[in-house]
Short mmCIF file of C-alpha atoms and ligand atoms in Angstrom, two decimals:
data_model
loop_
_atom_site.label_atom_id
_atom_site.label_comp_id
_atom_site.label_asym_id
_atom_site.label_seq_id
_atom_site.Cartn_x
_atom_site.Cartn_y
_atom_site.Cartn_z
CA MET D 2 -20.36 -28.59 37.79
CA LYS D 3 -19.24 -25.30 36.42
CA ALA D 4 -16.19 -25.59 34.19
CA THR D 5 -13.14 -23.67 35.31
CA ARG D 6 -12.69 -20.54 33.30
CA ILE D 7 -9.30 -19.99 31.71
CA PRO D 8 -7.43 -16.95 33.02
CA VAL D 9 -6.56 -14.28 30.48
CA TRP D 10 -3.84 -11.69 30.99
CA LEU D 11 -4.01 -8.53 28.92
CA MET D 12 -0.84 -6.60 28.15
CA THR D 13 -1.25 -3.10 26.83
CA GLY D 14 0.78 0.11 26.63
CA TYR D 15 1.41 2.80 24.04
CA LEU D 16 3.63 2.36 20.98
CA GLY D 17 7.20 1.78 22.09
CA SER D 18 6.36 1.30 25.79
CA GLY D 19 8.28 -1.96 25.98
CA LYS D 20 5.36 -4.43 26.10
CA THR D 21 7.08 -7.03 23.95
CA THR D 22 10.31 -6.91 25.96
CA LEU D 23 8.42 -7.49 29.21
CA LEU D 24 6.27 -10.24 27.75
CA ARG D 25 9.24 -12.02 26.25
CA SER D 26 10.77 -12.27 29.70
CA TRP D 27 7.50 -13.26 31.41
CA LEU D 28 6.77 -16.01 28.89
CA ARG D 29 9.97 -17.76 29.95
CA ASP D 30 8.54 -18.21 33.45
CA ALA D 31 7.46 -21.76 34.29
CA ALA D 32 3.98 -20.54 35.24
CA LEU D 33 3.37 -19.35 31.67
CA GLN D 34 4.97 -22.31 29.88
CA ASP D 35 1.59 -23.58 28.71
CA ALA D 36 0.11 -20.16 27.93
CA ALA D 37 -1.55 -19.50 24.58
CA LEU D 38 -0.42 -16.20 23.12
CA ILE D 39 -2.42 -13.78 20.99
CA VAL D 40 -0.54 -10.86 19.48
CA ASN D 41 -2.21 -7.92 17.78
CA GLU D 42 -0.42 -5.55 15.43
CA ILE D 43 -1.85 -2.85 13.23
CA GLY D 44 0.67 -3.22 10.43
CA GLU D 45 0.19 -5.97 7.87
CA VAL D 46 3.62 -7.44 8.52
CA GLY D 47 3.66 -8.74 12.10
CA LEU D 48 6.87 -8.79 14.09
CA ASP D 49 5.97 -9.17 17.77
CA ASP D 50 4.58 -12.67 17.22
CA LYS D 51 8.01 -13.66 15.85
CA LEU D 52 9.84 -11.99 18.73
CA LEU D 53 7.53 -13.66 21.23
CA GLY D 54 7.13 -16.91 19.32
CA GLN D 55 10.66 -17.80 20.36
CA ALA D 56 9.37 -18.03 23.91
CA VAL D 57 6.22 -20.08 23.25
CA ASP D 58 5.24 -22.85 20.84
CA SER D 59 2.94 -20.77 18.76
CA ALA D 60 1.37 -17.38 18.76
CA SER D 61 -1.85 -16.32 17.08
CA LEU D 62 -1.31 -13.11 15.16
CA ILE D 63 -4.09 -10.66 14.48
CA SER D 64 -2.55 -8.20 12.04
CA ASN D 65 -3.68 -5.20 10.07
CA ALA D 66 -6.51 -4.40 12.49
CA CYS D 67 -6.63 -3.17 16.06
CA ILE D 68 -8.50 -5.44 18.49
CA CYS D 69 -10.03 -2.54 20.38
CA CYS D 70 -11.91 -1.40 17.28
CA THR D 71 -11.91 -2.99 13.81
CA GLY D 72 -10.13 -6.11 15.03
CA LEU D 73 -12.38 -6.94 17.99
CA PRO D 74 -14.27 -9.69 16.09
CA GLY D 75 -10.86 -11.14 15.16
CA LEU D 76 -9.95 -11.40 18.83
CA GLN D 77 -13.25 -13.07 19.66
CA ASP D 78 -12.67 -15.56 16.84
CA ALA D 79 -9.11 -16.24 18.00
CA LEU D 80 -10.28 -16.97 21.56
CA ALA D 81 -13.13 -19.15 20.29
CA ASP D 82 -10.78 -21.06 17.95
CA LEU D 83 -8.35 -21.65 20.81
CA TRP D 84 -11.15 -23.02 22.95
CA TRP D 85 -12.53 -25.39 20.28
CA ASP D 86 -9.05 -26.54 19.19
CA ARG D 87 -8.28 -27.40 22.80
CA LEU D 88 -11.60 -29.22 23.26
CA HIS D 89 -11.05 -31.28 20.10
CA ARG D 90 -7.41 -31.86 21.00
CA ARG D 91 -6.18 -30.12 17.87
CA ARG D 92 -3.72 -28.30 20.06
CA ALA D 93 -2.06 -28.79 23.44
CA ALA D 94 -4.09 -27.73 26.43
CA TYR D 95 -3.23 -24.26 27.62
CA GLY D 96 -3.46 -23.07 31.19
CA SER D 97 -3.85 -19.40 30.42
CA VAL D 98 -4.03 -16.90 27.57
CA VAL D 99 -1.79 -13.86 27.18
CA ILE D 100 -2.96 -11.10 24.83
CA GLU D 101 -0.69 -8.31 23.65
CA THR D 102 -2.68 -5.39 22.25
CA THR D 103 -1.47 -2.87 19.70
CA GLY D 104 0.12 0.24 21.11
CA LEU D 105 -2.93 2.21 20.03
CA ALA D 106 -5.59 0.05 21.63
CA ASP D 107 -8.15 1.39 24.06
CA PRO D 108 -8.34 -1.75 26.23
CA ARG D 109 -11.78 -0.91 27.61
CA SER D 110 -13.60 -2.48 24.66
CA VAL D 111 -11.54 -5.66 25.02
CA ILE D 112 -12.29 -5.78 28.76
CA ASP D 113 -16.01 -5.27 28.05
CA ALA D 114 -15.98 -8.18 25.59
CA PHE D 115 -15.13 -10.58 28.42
CA GLU D 116 -18.41 -9.55 30.06
CA SER D 117 -20.63 -9.15 27.03
CA VAL D 118 -19.64 -11.95 24.63
CA PRO D 119 -21.15 -15.25 25.89
CA LEU D 120 -18.34 -17.60 24.83
CA LEU D 121 -15.72 -15.32 26.33
CA ARG D 122 -17.69 -14.86 29.54
CA GLU D 123 -18.34 -18.56 29.99
CA ARG D 124 -14.93 -19.96 29.06
CA TYR D 125 -12.52 -17.22 30.00
CA ARG D 126 -11.86 -14.96 32.95
CA LEU D 127 -9.94 -11.70 32.61
CA ALA D 128 -7.38 -12.21 35.36
CA GLY D 129 -5.42 -8.99 35.06
CA VAL D 130 -4.59 -6.01 32.89
CA PHE D 131 -1.01 -4.76 32.68
CA THR D 132 -0.15 -1.40 31.19
CA ALA D 133 3.44 -0.53 30.31
CA VAL D 134 4.35 3.17 30.40
CA SER D 135 7.74 4.41 29.24
CA ALA D 136 9.73 6.38 31.82
CA VAL D 137 11.22 8.29 28.89
CA ALA D 138 8.23 9.22 26.75
CA GLY D 139 5.26 8.35 29.00
CA LEU D 140 4.37 11.85 30.19
CA ASP D 141 4.34 13.34 26.69
CA LEU D 142 2.28 10.43 25.38
CA ILE D 143 -0.31 10.76 28.17
CA GLU D 144 -0.57 14.47 27.34
CA ALA D 145 -1.02 13.90 23.64
CA HIS D 146 -2.88 10.62 23.16
CA PRO D 147 -6.22 9.64 24.72
CA GLU D 148 -5.36 5.98 24.05
CA ALA D 149 -2.44 6.26 26.47
CA VAL D 150 -4.78 7.62 29.17
CA ALA D 151 -7.35 4.89 28.48
CA GLN D 152 -4.62 2.27 28.84
CA VAL D 153 -3.57 3.68 32.20
CA SER D 154 -7.14 3.91 33.46
CA ALA D 155 -7.86 0.28 32.54
CA ALA D 156 -4.84 -1.20 34.33
CA ASP D 157 -4.70 -3.40 37.39
CA ALA D 158 -0.92 -3.04 37.37
CA LEU D 159 1.07 -0.17 35.85
CA ILE D 160 4.66 -0.91 34.93
CA ILE D 161 7.01 1.99 34.32
CA THR D 162 9.53 0.69 31.79
CA LYS D 163 12.91 1.91 30.58
CA CYS D 164 13.88 3.11 34.08
CA ASP D 165 17.50 2.58 33.10
CA ARG D 166 17.10 5.64 30.87
CA ALA D 167 15.00 7.91 33.10
CA ASP D 168 14.17 7.52 36.78
CA GLY D 169 10.42 7.39 36.26
CA ALA D 170 9.52 9.51 39.31
CA ALA D 171 7.55 12.10 37.35
CA VAL D 172 5.74 9.41 35.40
CA GLU D 173 4.90 7.61 38.64
CA ARG D 174 3.39 10.78 40.12
CA ALA D 175 1.27 11.28 37.01
CA LEU D 176 0.11 7.66 37.06
CA ARG D 177 -0.87 7.81 40.75
CA GLU D 178 -2.97 10.83 39.97
CA LEU D 179 -4.62 9.24 36.93
CA HIS D 180 -5.29 5.87 38.57
CA PRO D 181 -4.78 5.87 42.35
CA ARG D 182 -5.96 2.28 42.82
CA ALA D 183 -3.57 0.59 40.41
CA ALA D 184 -0.41 -1.11 41.65
CA ILE D 185 2.68 0.60 40.23
CA ALA D 186 6.20 -0.75 39.80
CA ARG D 187 9.30 0.38 37.94
CA SER D 188 11.23 -1.87 35.63
CA GLN D 189 14.42 -1.66 33.62
CA ASN D 190 15.33 -4.13 30.90
CA ALA D 191 12.35 -6.26 31.93
CA SER D 192 13.66 -6.60 35.50
CA LEU D 193 10.11 -6.94 36.83
CA ASP D 194 9.55 -10.69 36.71
CA TRP D 195 6.28 -12.55 36.16
CA PRO D 196 5.66 -13.66 39.78
CA ARG D 197 5.87 -10.05 40.98
CA ALA D 198 3.84 -8.73 38.04
CA MET D 199 1.11 -11.31 38.63
CA ALA D 200 1.03 -10.54 42.34
CA MET D 201 0.62 -6.85 41.55
CA ALA D 202 -2.26 -7.43 39.17
CA THR D 203 -4.14 -9.75 41.49
CA ALA D 204 -3.39 -8.11 44.84
CA ARG D 205 -6.43 -5.90 44.77
CA PRO D 206 -9.88 -6.28 43.32
CA SER D 207 -9.90 -5.11 39.77
CA THR D 208 -11.80 -1.87 39.72
CA PRO D 209 -10.70 0.26 36.85
CA THR D 210 -10.90 3.96 37.55
CA PRO D 211 -14.30 5.08 36.35
CA PRO D 212 -12.96 7.21 33.60
CA TRP D 213 -13.51 10.77 32.83
CA ARG D 214 -15.19 10.70 29.46
CA LEU D 215 -12.53 9.88 27.00
CA HIS D 216 -13.04 9.96 23.32
CA VAL D 217 -10.74 7.69 21.42
CA PRO D 218 -11.04 8.05 17.64
CA SER D 219 -12.13 4.76 16.14
CA ASP D 220 -9.17 4.53 13.78
CA HIS D 221 -6.83 6.15 16.33
CA GLY D 222 -6.07 8.96 13.85
CA THR D 223 -3.03 7.14 12.56
CA SER D 224 -1.86 5.70 9.30
CA THR D 225 0.37 2.70 8.81
CA GLN D 226 2.74 2.21 5.93
CA PHE D 227 5.09 -0.66 5.13
CA VAL D 228 8.37 0.31 3.46
CA PRO D 229 9.98 -2.76 1.85
CA LEU D 230 13.76 -2.94 2.20
CA ASP D 231 14.66 -6.12 0.36
CA ALA D 232 18.30 -5.42 -0.52
CA PRO D 233 21.04 -5.77 2.14
CA LEU D 234 21.98 -2.43 3.70
CA THR D 235 25.04 -1.03 5.40
CA LEU D 236 24.37 0.50 8.83
CA GLU D 237 24.88 3.93 7.26
CA GLU D 238 22.27 3.17 4.61
CA LEU D 239 19.86 1.94 7.28
CA HIS D 240 20.25 5.19 9.21
CA ALA D 241 19.84 7.22 6.02
CA GLN D 242 16.65 5.28 5.21
CA THR D 243 15.17 5.74 8.66
CA ASN D 244 16.16 9.43 8.79
CA ALA D 245 14.26 9.92 5.54
CA LEU D 246 11.17 8.34 7.15
CA HIS D 247 11.28 10.61 10.18
CA GLY D 248 9.16 13.67 10.69
CA ASP D 249 7.00 15.19 13.38
CA ALA D 250 4.18 12.78 12.76
CA LEU D 251 6.19 9.56 13.09
CA LEU D 252 5.21 7.55 16.18
CA ARG D 253 6.85 4.21 15.55
CA LEU D 254 9.22 2.36 13.23
CA LYS D 255 9.70 -1.38 13.46
CA GLY D 256 10.71 -4.22 11.23
CA VAL D 257 13.39 -6.65 10.17
CA ILE D 258 16.09 -5.84 7.60
CA ARG D 259 19.21 -7.58 6.29
CA LEU D 260 22.54 -5.90 6.87
CA ASP D 261 25.38 -6.24 4.37
CA ASP D 262 27.01 -8.83 6.65
CA GLY D 263 24.17 -11.13 5.57
CA ASP D 264 22.47 -11.28 8.98
CA LEU D 265 18.98 -10.14 9.88
CA ARG D 266 18.41 -7.31 12.35
CA ASP D 267 15.35 -6.30 14.32
CA VAL D 268 14.99 -2.52 13.99
CA GLN D 269 12.86 -0.48 16.37
CA TRP D 270 12.29 3.17 17.12
CA SER D 271 9.48 4.85 19.02
CA VAL D 272 8.56 8.44 19.70
CA GLY D 273 10.82 9.75 22.48
CA ASP D 274 13.75 7.49 21.55
CA LEU D 275 17.01 9.22 20.68
CA ASP D 276 18.44 6.33 18.71
CA LEU D 277 17.34 3.47 16.56
CA ALA D 278 17.54 0.11 18.37
CA VAL D 279 19.14 -2.52 16.12
CA ALA D 280 19.37 -6.09 17.46
CA PRO D 281 20.16 -9.51 15.98
CA PHE D 282 17.07 -11.34 14.74
CA ALA D 283 16.74 -15.07 14.26
CA GLY D 284 13.63 -16.35 12.56
CA ASN D 285 11.48 -15.84 9.53
CA VAL D 286 9.53 -12.77 8.58
CA PRO D 287 7.11 -12.57 5.68
CA ARG D 288 8.84 -9.47 4.29
CA LEU D 289 11.94 -7.43 4.99
CA GLY D 290 11.25 -3.78 5.62
CA LEU D 291 9.93 -1.29 8.14
CA THR D 292 6.41 -0.56 9.31
CA CYS D 293 5.88 3.16 9.96
CA ILE D 294 3.02 4.37 12.13
CA ARG D 295 2.24 8.07 11.82
CA GLN D 296 -0.23 10.46 13.36
CA ARG D 297 -2.50 11.69 10.58
CA GLU D 298 -2.77 15.39 9.98
CA GLY D 299 -5.59 17.03 11.88
CA HIS D 300 -5.35 14.38 14.57
CA ALA D 301 -3.13 16.18 17.00
CA ALA D 302 -5.03 14.19 19.58
CA SER D 303 -5.72 15.58 22.99
CA ALA D 304 -6.40 13.70 26.19
CA LYS D 305 -8.13 16.72 27.66
CA THR D 306 -11.82 16.40 28.27
ZN1 ZN W 6 -8.27 0.15 18.18
#
């Protein structure tokens, strides 16, 4: 008898597209209560696993490497470890796996791994690929970054996020042109729930758009820097600090800091955002400070072929 393969859901989307917000809401759904979660971040200080870990028992974090390129062996190991730990009852059985990629990932190499790596092919089944695209910044990102185009082309379901801040119509037109066969929905504040998202991803046979030849640089042409901010800050000092980190090449800022009221705050900014998002944070982080992701000079990437 052939063993049932475990379904894997892949969540991708460019830096700041709202992947974590969507996933955090989906992971509260009963159908994903026993999901195993794998989170990938390119910075050395992971944050998304903490944000998502509140929704699930435990999350595997693959940090400081991107699973589409240098971190792909790390993903294969994480999936193999999960499988063996489950077999030897070192962990609770899981009914599915949810993987959140970095914002820079080209998901095509991850998708290929589920066909080409024997353990992954035999034990797991890629059930659906979700790509989040920001209604605010999505068009500019698709223009400028081949990774964003690769993410769209690999999707079964495209979710236009942040529709409370822009209506998403122009982004939807661009997505239909790039990937006519994908299901598309709009979401605001994670209003698209898991049952509808799952139905979108599984409604049609998964046939990624055979892509135009896209070259995605192997290191994504970015650099990542962690700025420690150990001392408590006033809000004014936080804004002064983040203003000093800004510049044309900044794509993403994220991290946890302590405000002078003694409480921790989750701080996020992504390209296209007008303001810094500062939210209460409960949990532990290895270090206080901000991870900055910048486009490296000479890598004004182009999605044109
Ligand atoms: Zn990569």
